[in-house]
């Protein structure tokens, strides 16, 4: 069976509409699953329309590639821990980037063999290769930082931005040469330099900015697909690329607003490294005021008969896998008539919405989970705020200390609760390297220990019903 | 209108659609959003299919194409399935 070019174009249009509905479905958890099915249907239609379009003549490599990809993708999706979602996402971004490079090179080889190269095509190819290569190597670095293979500390050196700028100019130079003169050497050098640029662009960005990096690379992967669409004159690729590109761009913007930083500051920033050292000494004065440490029983004393408890989860909860223990604790509190609310900061965790997924994994109803702006007015009426592995997003220094690197960042107003208990492994500062002034407040006590153990102990103490 | 301008029209208008649709996504589903966009950016497989399946081209292009098909397929299957897994977590609580 072979379909005409017009039929194929209509199929692509239907597929594009399905993708838009897929994204639209994420407006609410209730419609999201249907949306995902729309996305799958869109993909199936697009692939079938391409295979039947007459341009594809041999299927051996294609079947092998899809089968292997399905197997690998399926295993990854089934096995990945929700804590490790950022790594999976970074890996998938890198694959899109690499695929864009490979497609562009293969397209070049095909056109060269058929003698149908022209300058416009080669210029478009160059754009695809460069964006794809930057996406790939940038995502590999992001993956390494998330996985702990590479230090999360920003790597900075003098003249870094100048070097990147220079590299970009040189890349453009080689791209122009390739487009004008069809020089293969230029194509190869350009590709290698683009890989290098992606690497250099991401290494200065600190671990605290992971949610932004993930969103940014998400955006790049979309633009890479769109660029490929221009090369192949494939409108569906252009549409989908633009949708994904904008999705990532908007997420980056939201993350930046949630940290009160501009995207340029993040990209060139190198946050959470050197500046932190100075900050610790400033906070050293606060340390003299002392920190109160509390036992599980102290915390239970205030929580068991409270009317409202707000739990603030952070990445520490994810690392300790404490979400299930927290859920048990939540249910025990609810049985006693305590209202339990989870408060989520937009940049809590290592990627946008990370905490929501972890809480969902533990079966915590999403009605109990509230976003920062909705929950902030509630802290004043809460008896207890329980901070589980969150740090920077609860630091009142963001509101009061103009010299603090996180000054101006919107935070959860944890300190307004009557009692604040913070579960922490040690006195180490958060990912930003900034000392948390919250711990020195009169109403705040720290419970030292692994988040999961402490949460289990809290639940056991309630079950015991000793009080 | 030359083809590249048509493509540009489509690109720019799609950007606007993306802008409005994405702003409607609820923040609690931002991780599934990223995973879903991972999956649909696997649409780059179309380019990979065309590069691999073209008759009478060199082996080299086919090999490049094969790896592109492989990577894009990992995105498609991995992305959709992991999105499905996450959304199932959000949904089962509704029945409570």
Coordinates of C-alpha atoms in Angstrom, one line a residue:
Chain A
X1 CA 0.0 0.0 0.0
X2 CA 1.2 3.4 -0.8
X3 CA -0.5 6.7 0.0
X4 CA -0.3 10.0 -2.0
X5 CA 1.6 13.0 -0.9
X6 CA -1.7 14.8 -0.2
X7 CA -3.0 12.0 1.9
X8 CA 0.3 12.0 3.8
X9 CA -0.1 15.8 4.4
X10 CA -3.6 15.3 5.8
X11 CA -2.3 12.5 8.1
X12 CA 0.4 14.9 9.3
X13 CA -2.2 17.6 10.0
X14 CA -4.3 15.1 12.1
X15 CA -1.2 14.0 13.9
X16 CA -0.3 17.7 14.7
X17 CA -3.8 18.3 16.1
X18 CA -3.5 15.2 18.2
X19 CA -0.2 16.4 19.7
X20 CA -1.8 19.7 20.6
X21 CA -4.6 17.9 22.3
X22 CA -2.1 15.7 24.1
X23 CA -0.4 18.8 25.6
X24 CA -3.8 20.4 26.3
X25 CA -4.8 17.3 28.3
X26 CA -2.2 18.2 30.9
X27 CA -4.4 21.1 32.0
X28 CA -5.7 18.8 34.7
X29 CA -4.8 15.3 36.1
X30 CA -8.3 14.1 35.1
X31 CA -7.8 14.7 31.4
X32 CA -4.0 14.0 31.2
X33 CA -4.2 10.3 30.5
X34 CA -6.5 10.7 27.6
X35 CA -4.1 13.4 26.4
X36 CA -1.3 10.9 26.5
X37 CA -3.3 8.5 24.3
X38 CA -3.9 11.3 21.8
X39 CA -0.1 11.8 21.7
X40 CA 0.5 8.1 21.1
X41 CA -2.2 8.1 18.3
X42 CA -0.6 11.1 16.8
X43 CA 2.8 9.5 16.7
X44 CA 1.5 6.2 15.3
X45 CA -0.4 8.1 12.5
X46 CA 2.7 10.2 11.7
X47 CA 5.0 7.2 11.5
X48 CA 2.6 5.1 9.4
X49 CA 2.0 8.0 7.0
X50 CA 5.8 8.4 6.5
X51 CA 6.4 4.7 6.0
X52 CA 3.6 4.5 3.4
X53 CA 4.5 7.7 1.7
X54 CA 6.6 6.0 -1.0
X55 CA 9.9 7.6 0.0
X56 CA 10.7 4.8 2.3
X57 CA 11.8 1.7 0.3
X58 CA 13.8 -0.5 2.6
X59 CA 12.6 -1.5 6.0
X60 CA 15.3 -3.7 7.5
X61 CA 17.2 -1.1 9.4
X62 CA 14.0 0.6 10.4
X63 CA 12.4 -2.4 11.9
X64 CA 15.6 -3.2 13.8
X65 CA 15.9 0.3 15.1
X66 CA 12.3 0.6 16.2
X67 CA 12.3 -2.8 17.9
X68 CA 15.6 -2.1 19.8
X69 CA 14.3 1.4 20.7
X70 CA 11.0 0.1 21.9
X71 CA 12.8 -2.5 24.1
X72 CA 15.2 0.0 25.6
X73 CA 12.6 2.7 26.0
X74 CA 10.1 0.3 27.5
X75 CA 12.6 -1.0 30.1
X76 CA 13.8 2.5 31.0
X77 CA 10.3 3.7 31.5
X78 CA 9.2 0.7 33.5
X79 CA 12.3 0.6 35.7
X80 CA 13.1 4.2 36.4
X81 CA 12.7 5.4 40.0
X82 CA 10.6 8.5 40.3
X83 CA 13.5 10.1 42.1
X84 CA 15.6 9.6 39.0
X85 CA 13.1 11.2 36.6
X86 CA 15.4 14.2 36.0
X87 CA 18.2 11.8 34.8
X88 CA 15.9 10.0 32.5
X89 CA 14.6 13.2 31.0
X90 CA 18.1 14.5 30.5
X91 CA 19.1 11.2 28.8
X92 CA 16.1 11.5 26.5
X93 CA 16.9 15.1 25.6
X94 CA 20.4 14.0 24.6
X95 CA 18.9 11.3 22.4
X96 CA 16.8 13.8 20.5
X97 CA 19.9 16.0 20.0
X98 CA 21.9 13.1 18.8
X99 CA 19.1 11.9 16.5
X100 CA 18.9 15.4 15.0
X101 CA 22.7 15.4 14.2
X102 CA 22.5 11.9 12.7
X103 CA 19.5 12.7 10.6
X104 CA 21.2 15.9 9.3
X105 CA 24.4 14.0 8.4
X106 CA 22.4 11.2 6.8
X107 CA 20.4 13.7 4.8
X108 CA 23.6 15.4 3.7
X109 CA 25.0 12.0 2.5
X110 CA 21.8 11.1 0.7
X111 CA 21.6 14.5 -1.1
X112 CA 25.3 14.3 -1.9
X113 CA 24.8 10.9 -3.5
X114 CA 21.9 12.1 -5.5
X115 CA 23.6 15.4 -6.4
X116 CA 20.8 17.5 -5.1
X117 CA 22.6 19.7 -2.6
X118 CA 22.1 23.4 -2.5
X119 CA 23.2 26.2 -0.3
X120 CA 19.9 26.7 1.5
X121 CA 19.7 23.1 2.3
X122 CA 23.2 23.0 3.6
X123 CA 22.6 26.1 5.7
X124 CA 19.5 24.4 7.2
X125 CA 21.5 21.2 7.8
X126 CA 24.1 23.2 9.7
X127 CA 21.5 24.8 12.0
X128 CA 20.1 21.3 12.7
X129 CA 23.5 19.9 13.4
X130 CA 24.6 22.7 15.7
X131 CA 21.4 22.8 17.8
X132 CA 21.3 19.0 17.9
X133 CA 25.0 18.8 19.0
X134 CA 24.6 21.4 21.7
X135 CA 21.5 19.7 23.0
X136 CA 23.3 16.4 23.1
X137 CA 26.5 17.4 24.9
X138 CA 24.6 19.8 27.2
X139 CA 22.2 17.0 28.2
X140 CA 25.0 14.6 28.8
X141 CA 26.6 17.0 31.2
X142 CA 23.2 17.6 32.9
X143 CA 22.8 13.9 33.2
X144 CA 26.3 13.5 34.7
X145 CA 25.6 16.3 37.2
X146 CA 22.2 14.8 38.2
X147 CA 23.6 11.3 38.5
X148 CA 26.5 12.5 40.5
X149 CA 29.1 11.4 38.0
X150 CA 30.2 15.0 37.5
X151 CA 30.3 17.4 40.4
X152 CA 27.2 19.6 40.8
X153 CA 29.4 22.5 41.5
X154 CA 29.6 25.0 38.7
X155 CA 32.8 24.9 36.8
X156 CA 34.0 28.4 36.1
X157 CA 37.2 29.8 34.6
X158 CA 38.3 33.2 33.4
X159 CA 37.2 34.3 29.9
X160 CA 34.6 31.5 29.8
X161 CA 31.9 33.5 28.2
X162 CA 34.3 35.1 25.8
X163 CA 35.5 31.6 24.8
X164 CA 31.9 30.5 24.2
X165 CA 31.2 33.6 22.2
X166 CA 34.3 33.0 20.1
X167 CA 33.4 29.4 19.6
X168 CA 29.9 30.4 18.4
X169 CA 31.4 32.8 15.9
X170 CA 33.8 30.2 14.6
X171 CA 31.0 27.6 14.3
X172 CA 29.0 30.1 12.3
X173 CA 32.0 30.7 10.1
X174 CA 32.5 27.0 9.3
X175 CA 28.7 26.6 8.7
X176 CA 28.8 29.4 6.2
X177 CA 31.8 27.9 4.5
X178 CA 30.1 24.5 4.4
X179 CA 26.9 26.0 2.9
X180 CA 28.8 28.1 0.3
X181 CA 31.4 25.6 -0.8
X182 CA 30.2 22.2 0.3
X183 CA 33.4 21.6 2.2
X184 CA 33.1 18.4 4.1
X185 CA 36.0 19.3 6.5
X186 CA 34.0 22.4 7.6
X187 CA 31.0 20.3 8.3
X188 CA 33.0 18.0 10.5
X189 CA 34.9 20.8 12.4
X190 CA 31.6 22.6 12.9
X191 CA 30.0 19.5 14.3
X192 CA 32.8 18.8 16.7
X193 CA 32.9 22.5 17.9
X194 CA 29.1 22.4 18.4
X195 CA 29.5 19.4 20.7
X196 CA 32.2 21.3 22.6
X197 CA 30.0 24.4 22.9
X198 CA 27.1 22.4 24.4
X199 CA 29.5 21.0 27.0
X200 CA 31.0 24.4 27.8
X201 CA 27.5 26.0 28.1
X202 CA 26.3 23.7 30.8
X203 CA 29.3 23.1 33.0
X204 CA 29.2 26.6 34.6
X205 CA 25.6 26.1 35.7
X206 CA 25.3 24.9 39.3
X207 CA 23.2 22.1 40.7
X208 CA 20.8 24.5 42.3
X209 CA 19.7 25.5 38.8
X210 CA 18.9 22.0 37.6
X211 CA 15.2 22.6 37.1
X212 CA 16.1 25.5 34.7
X213 CA 18.7 23.4 32.9
X214 CA 16.3 20.6 32.4
X215 CA 13.7 23.0 31.0
X216 CA 16.2 24.7 28.8
X217 CA 17.5 21.5 27.3
X218 CA 13.9 20.5 26.8
X219 CA 13.4 23.6 24.8
X220 CA 16.6 23.0 22.8
X221 CA 15.5 19.5 21.9
X222 CA 12.3 21.0 20.4
X223 CA 14.2 23.5 18.4
X224 CA 16.5 20.7 17.1
X225 CA 13.4 18.9 15.9
X226 CA 12.1 22.1 14.2
X227 CA 15.4 22.7 12.5
X228 CA 15.3 19.2 11.1
X229 CA 11.8 19.9 9.9
X230 CA 13.1 22.9 7.9
X231 CA 15.8 20.7 6.4
X232 CA 13.4 18.0 5.3
X233 CA 10.6 20.4 4.5
X234 CA 8.4 18.4 6.9
X235 CA 5.7 20.6 8.4
X236 CA 4.9 18.2 11.2
X237 CA 8.4 18.3 12.5
X238 CA 8.3 22.1 12.4
X239 CA 5.0 22.2 14.3
X240 CA 6.0 19.7 17.0
X241 CA 9.5 21.2 17.3
X242 CA 7.9 24.6 18.0
X243 CA 5.4 23.2 20.5
X244 CA 8.2 21.4 22.4
X245 CA 10.6 24.3 22.1
X246 CA 8.0 26.7 23.6
X247 CA 7.1 24.2 26.3
X248 CA 10.7 24.1 27.5
X249 CA 11.0 27.9 27.2
X250 CA 8.0 28.6 29.3
X251 CA 9.1 26.1 31.9
X252 CA 12.5 27.8 32.0
X253 CA 10.7 31.1 32.5
X254 CA 8.5 29.8 35.3
X255 CA 11.5 28.2 37.1
X256 CA 13.5 31.5 36.8
X257 CA 10.6 33.5 38.2
X258 CA 10.4 31.1 41.1
X259 CA 14.1 31.8 41.9
X260 CA 13.9 35.5 41.2
X261 CA 16.6 35.2 38.6
X262 CA 16.9 36.1 35.0
X263 CA 17.5 33.4 32.4
X264 CA 20.7 35.1 31.5
X265 CA 21.9 35.0 35.1
X266 CA 21.2 31.3 35.1
X267 CA 23.0 30.7 31.8
X268 CA 26.0 32.7 32.7
X269 CA 25.6 32.3 36.5
X270 CA 27.5 29.5 38.1
X271 CA 25.3 29.8 41.1
X272 CA 26.0 28.0 44.4
X273 CA 29.8 27.8 44.2
X274 CA 32.2 30.5 45.2
X275 CA 29.7 33.0 46.5
X276 CA 28.6 30.5 49.1
X277 CA 31.8 30.6 51.0
X278 CA 31.3 34.3 51.9
X279 CA 27.8 33.6 52.9
X280 CA 28.6 31.0 55.5
X281 CA 30.7 33.4 57.4
X282 CA 27.9 35.9 57.4
X283 CA 25.6 33.3 58.7
X284 CA 28.2 32.4 61.3
X285 CA 26.9 35.2 63.4
X286 CA 23.5 33.7 63.3
X287 CA 25.0 30.4 64.3
X288 CA 26.0 31.9 67.6
X289 CA 22.3 32.2 68.5
X290 CA 22.3 28.4 68.4
X291 CA 20.0 25.9 66.9
X292 CA 17.4 23.9 68.8
X293 CA 17.3 20.2 68.2
X294 CA 14.2 18.3 69.0
X295 CA 13.1 14.6 69.4
X296 CA 10.4 12.9 67.5
X297 CA 8.3 12.9 70.6
X298 CA 8.5 16.7 70.9
X299 CA 7.3 17.1 67.4
X300 CA 4.4 14.6 67.9
X301 CA 3.4 16.5 71.0
X302 CA 2.5 19.5 68.9
X303 CA 1.2 17.6 65.9
X304 CA -1.1 14.9 67.4
X305 CA -3.8 17.3 68.4
X306 CA -3.1 20.1 66.0
X307 CA -5.9 21.4 63.7
X308 CA -3.5 21.9 60.8
X309 CA -0.1 20.6 59.8
X310 CA 1.7 21.7 56.6
X311 CA 4.4 19.4 55.3
X312 CA 7.1 21.0 53.1
X313 CA 8.9 18.3 51.0
X314 CA 12.2 18.9 49.3
X315 CA 14.8 17.0 47.4
X316 CA 16.0 15.5 50.7
X317 CA 12.7 13.6 50.9
X318 CA 13.3 12.2 47.4
X319 CA 16.8 11.1 48.2
X320 CA 15.7 9.3 51.4
X321 CA 12.6 7.9 49.6
X322 CA 10.6 9.2 52.5
X323 CA 7.4 9.8 50.6
X324 CA 5.8 6.5 51.5
X325 CA 6.5 6.9 55.2
X326 CA 5.1 10.5 54.9
X327 CA 1.9 9.1 53.5
X328 CA 1.4 6.8 56.4
X329 CA 2.1 9.6 58.8
X330 CA -0.4 11.8 56.9
X331 CA -3.1 9.2 57.2
X332 CA -2.5 8.7 60.9
X333 CA -2.8 12.4 61.4
X334 CA -5.9 12.6 59.4
X335 CA -7.5 9.8 61.4
X336 CA -7.0 12.1 64.4
X337 CA -8.8 14.9 62.6
X338 CA -5.7 16.9 61.7
X339 CA -5.8 18.7 58.4
X340 CA -2.7 17.8 56.5
X341 CA -1.5 20.0 53.5
X342 CA 1.6 19.5 51.4
X343 CA 3.3 22.7 50.3
X344 CA 5.3 22.6 47.0
X345 CA 7.7 25.3 45.9
X346 CA 8.0 25.5 42.1
X347 CA 11.8 24.7 42.2
X348 CA 11.6 22.0 44.9
X349 CA 13.4 18.9 43.6
X350 CA 15.6 18.7 40.5
X351 CA 13.0 19.3 37.8
X352 CA 9.7 21.1 37.3
X353 CA 6.9 19.3 39.2
X354 CA 9.3 16.7 40.6
X355 CA 7.8 16.8 44.1
X356 CA 4.2 16.4 42.8
X357 CA 5.2 13.2 41.0
X358 CA 6.9 11.7 44.1
X359 CA 3.9 12.5 46.3
X360 CA 1.6 11.0 43.7
X361 CA 3.8 7.9 43.6
X362 CA 3.1 7.5 47.4
X363 CA -0.7 7.8 46.8
X364 CA -1.0 11.2 48.4
X365 CA -4.2 12.7 47.0
X366 CA -3.5 15.8 44.9
X367 CA -6.2 17.7 46.7
X368 CA -3.8 17.7 49.7
X369 CA -1.0 19.1 47.6
X370 CA -0.9 22.9 47.1
X371 CA 1.4 25.2 45.1
X372 CA 3.3 28.0 46.8
X373 CA 1.0 30.9 46.1
X374 CA -2.1 29.0 47.3
X375 CA -0.5 27.6 50.4
X376 CA 1.5 30.6 51.7
X377 CA -1.4 32.4 53.4
X378 CA -2.2 29.2 55.3
X379 CA 1.1 29.0 57.2
X380 CA -0.1 31.6 59.6
X381 CA -3.0 29.4 60.7
X382 CA -1.0 26.2 60.8
X383 CA 0.0 24.7 64.2
X384 CA 3.0 22.9 62.8
X385 CA 5.1 23.2 59.6
X386 CA 7.1 20.1 59.0
X387 CA 10.0 20.6 56.6
X388 CA 11.2 17.3 55.1
X389 CA 14.5 17.7 53.2
X390 CA 13.7 21.1 51.8
X391 CA 16.1 23.9 52.5
X392 CA 16.7 27.0 50.3
X393 CA 13.0 27.3 49.5
X394 CA 12.2 27.9 53.2
X395 CA 15.0 30.4 53.9
X396 CA 13.6 33.7 55.3
X397 CA 17.0 35.3 54.2
X398 CA 15.4 35.5 50.8
X399 CA 13.0 38.1 52.3
X400 CA 15.2 39.9 54.8
X401 CA 18.9 39.6 53.9
X402 CA 19.7 41.9 51.0
X403 CA 23.3 40.5 50.8
X404 CA 22.1 36.9 50.5
X405 CA 22.5 35.3 47.0
X406 CA 19.0 34.1 47.2
X407 CA 17.5 37.5 48.2
X408 CA 14.2 38.2 46.4
X409 CA 13.5 34.5 45.7
X410 CA 9.9 33.8 46.5
X411 CA 9.8 31.3 49.4
X412 CA 7.3 29.2 51.4
X413 CA 6.4 31.2 54.5
X414 CA 7.2 28.3 56.8
X415 CA 8.5 30.6 59.6
X416 CA 4.9 31.9 60.1
X417 CA 3.6 28.6 61.4
X418 CA 3.4 28.3 65.2
X419 CA 5.9 25.6 65.4
X420 CA 8.4 24.6 62.8
X421 CA 10.2 21.2 62.7
X422 CA 12.9 20.5 60.2
X423 CA 14.0 17.0 59.4
X424 CA 17.7 17.2 58.4
X425 CA 20.6 14.9 58.2
X426 CA 23.2 17.4 59.2
X427 CA 23.8 21.1 59.4
X428 CA 25.0 21.3 55.9
X429 CA 23.5 24.2 53.9
X430 CA 21.3 23.5 50.9
X431 CA 22.2 23.2 47.2
X432 CA 22.7 26.9 46.9
X433 CA 25.3 26.8 49.7
X434 CA 23.5 29.4 51.7
X435 CA 22.9 29.0 55.4
X436 CA 19.2 28.8 56.3
X437 CA 18.2 31.5 58.8
X438 CA 15.0 29.6 59.5
X439 CA 16.9 27.2 61.8
X440 CA 17.8 30.1 64.2
X441 CA 14.2 31.2 64.7
X442 CA 12.7 30.7 68.1
X443 CA 9.8 28.6 66.8
X444 CA 12.0 26.3 64.8
X445 CA 13.6 23.0 66.0
X446 CA 15.6 20.5 64.0
X447 CA 15.1 16.8 64.1
X448 CA 18.4 15.3 63.0
X449 CA 18.2 12.0 61.1
X450 CA 17.5 10.4 57.8
X451 CA 14.1 11.7 56.5
X452 CA 12.7 8.2 56.0
X453 CA 13.6 7.0 59.4
X454 CA 12.3 10.1 61.1
X455 CA 9.0 9.9 59.2
X456 CA 8.6 6.3 60.2
X457 CA 9.4 7.1 63.8
X458 CA 6.8 9.9 63.7
X459 CA 4.2 7.5 62.4
X460 CA 5.2 4.8 65.0
X461 CA 5.0 7.4 67.7
X462 CA 1.4 8.3 66.6
X463 CA 0.4 4.7 66.3
X464 CA 1.7 4.0 69.8
X465 CA -0.9 6.5 71.0
X466 CA 1.2 6.9 74.1
X467 CA 0.1 10.5 74.6
Chain B
X1 CA 5.4 31.9 -1.7
X2 CA 8.7 29.9 -1.6
X3 CA 8.7 26.7 0.5
X4 CA 10.9 28.1 3.2
X5 CA 8.5 31.0 3.8
X6 CA 5.6 28.6 4.1
X7 CA 7.7 26.7 6.6
X8 CA 8.4 29.9 8.5
X9 CA 4.7 30.7 8.7
X10 CA 3.9 27.3 10.1
X11 CA 6.8 27.6 12.6
X12 CA 5.8 31.0 13.9
X13 CA 2.1 30.2 14.2
X14 CA 3.0 26.9 16.0
X15 CA 5.1 28.9 18.5
X16 CA 1.9 30.8 19.4
X17 CA -0.1 27.7 19.8
X18 CA 2.7 26.2 22.0
X19 CA 2.7 29.4 24.1
X20 CA -1.0 29.3 24.9
X21 CA -1.3 25.6 25.3
X22 CA 1.6 25.3 27.7
X23 CA 0.6 28.1 29.9
X24 CA -2.6 26.2 30.6
X25 CA -0.7 23.2 32.0
X26 CA -1.1 22.8 35.7
X27 CA 2.1 23.1 37.7
X28 CA 1.6 19.8 39.4
X29 CA 1.9 18.1 36.0
X30 CA 5.1 19.8 34.9
X31 CA 7.2 16.6 35.2
X32 CA 4.7 14.6 33.0
X33 CA 4.8 17.6 30.6
X34 CA 8.5 17.3 30.2
X35 CA 8.3 13.5 29.8
X36 CA 5.5 13.9 27.2
X37 CA 7.4 16.5 25.2
X38 CA 10.3 14.0 25.3
X39 CA 8.0 11.5 23.7
X40 CA 6.6 13.8 21.0
X41 CA 10.0 15.3 20.2
X42 CA 10.7 11.7 19.1
X43 CA 8.8 12.8 16.0
X44 CA 12.3 13.4 14.7
X45 CA 12.0 9.7 13.8
X46 CA 10.2 10.9 10.6
X47 CA 13.5 12.4 9.5
X48 CA 15.3 9.2 10.5
X49 CA 12.9 7.0 8.6
X50 CA 13.3 9.1 5.5
X51 CA 17.1 9.0 5.8
X52 CA 17.2 5.3 6.4
X53 CA 14.6 4.0 4.0
X54 CA 15.6 5.9 0.9
X55 CA 16.4 3.5 -1.9
X56 CA 19.8 3.5 -3.6
X57 CA 21.7 5.5 -1.0
X58 CA 25.0 4.6 0.5
X59 CA 25.4 2.3 3.5
X60 CA 26.8 5.1 5.6
X61 CA 23.6 7.1 5.4
X62 CA 21.7 3.9 6.3
X63 CA 23.9 3.4 9.4
X64 CA 23.5 6.9 10.6
X65 CA 19.8 6.6 9.9
X66 CA 19.5 3.4 11.9
X67 CA 21.0 5.0 15.0
X68 CA 18.7 8.0 14.6
X69 CA 15.7 5.6 14.4
X70 CA 17.0 3.8 17.4
X71 CA 17.4 6.9 19.5
X72 CA 14.1 8.5 18.4
X73 CA 12.3 5.2 19.2
X74 CA 13.8 5.1 22.7
X75 CA 12.3 8.6 23.2
X76 CA 8.9 7.7 21.8
X77 CA 8.5 4.5 23.8
X78 CA 10.3 5.7 26.9
X79 CA 8.6 9.0 26.9
X80 CA 5.0 7.9 26.4
X81 CA 5.3 4.9 28.8
X82 CA 6.9 6.8 31.6
X83 CA 4.3 9.6 31.2
X84 CA 1.6 6.9 31.4
X85 CA 3.2 5.5 34.5
X86 CA 3.3 8.9 36.2
X87 CA -0.2 9.9 35.2
X88 CA -1.5 6.6 36.5
X89 CA -0.1 7.6 39.9
X90 CA -2.0 10.9 39.8
X91 CA -5.2 9.2 38.7
X92 CA -5.5 6.2 41.1
X93 CA -5.9 8.6 44.0
X94 CA -9.0 10.0 42.5
X95 CA -10.9 6.8 43.2
X96 CA -10.2 7.1 46.9

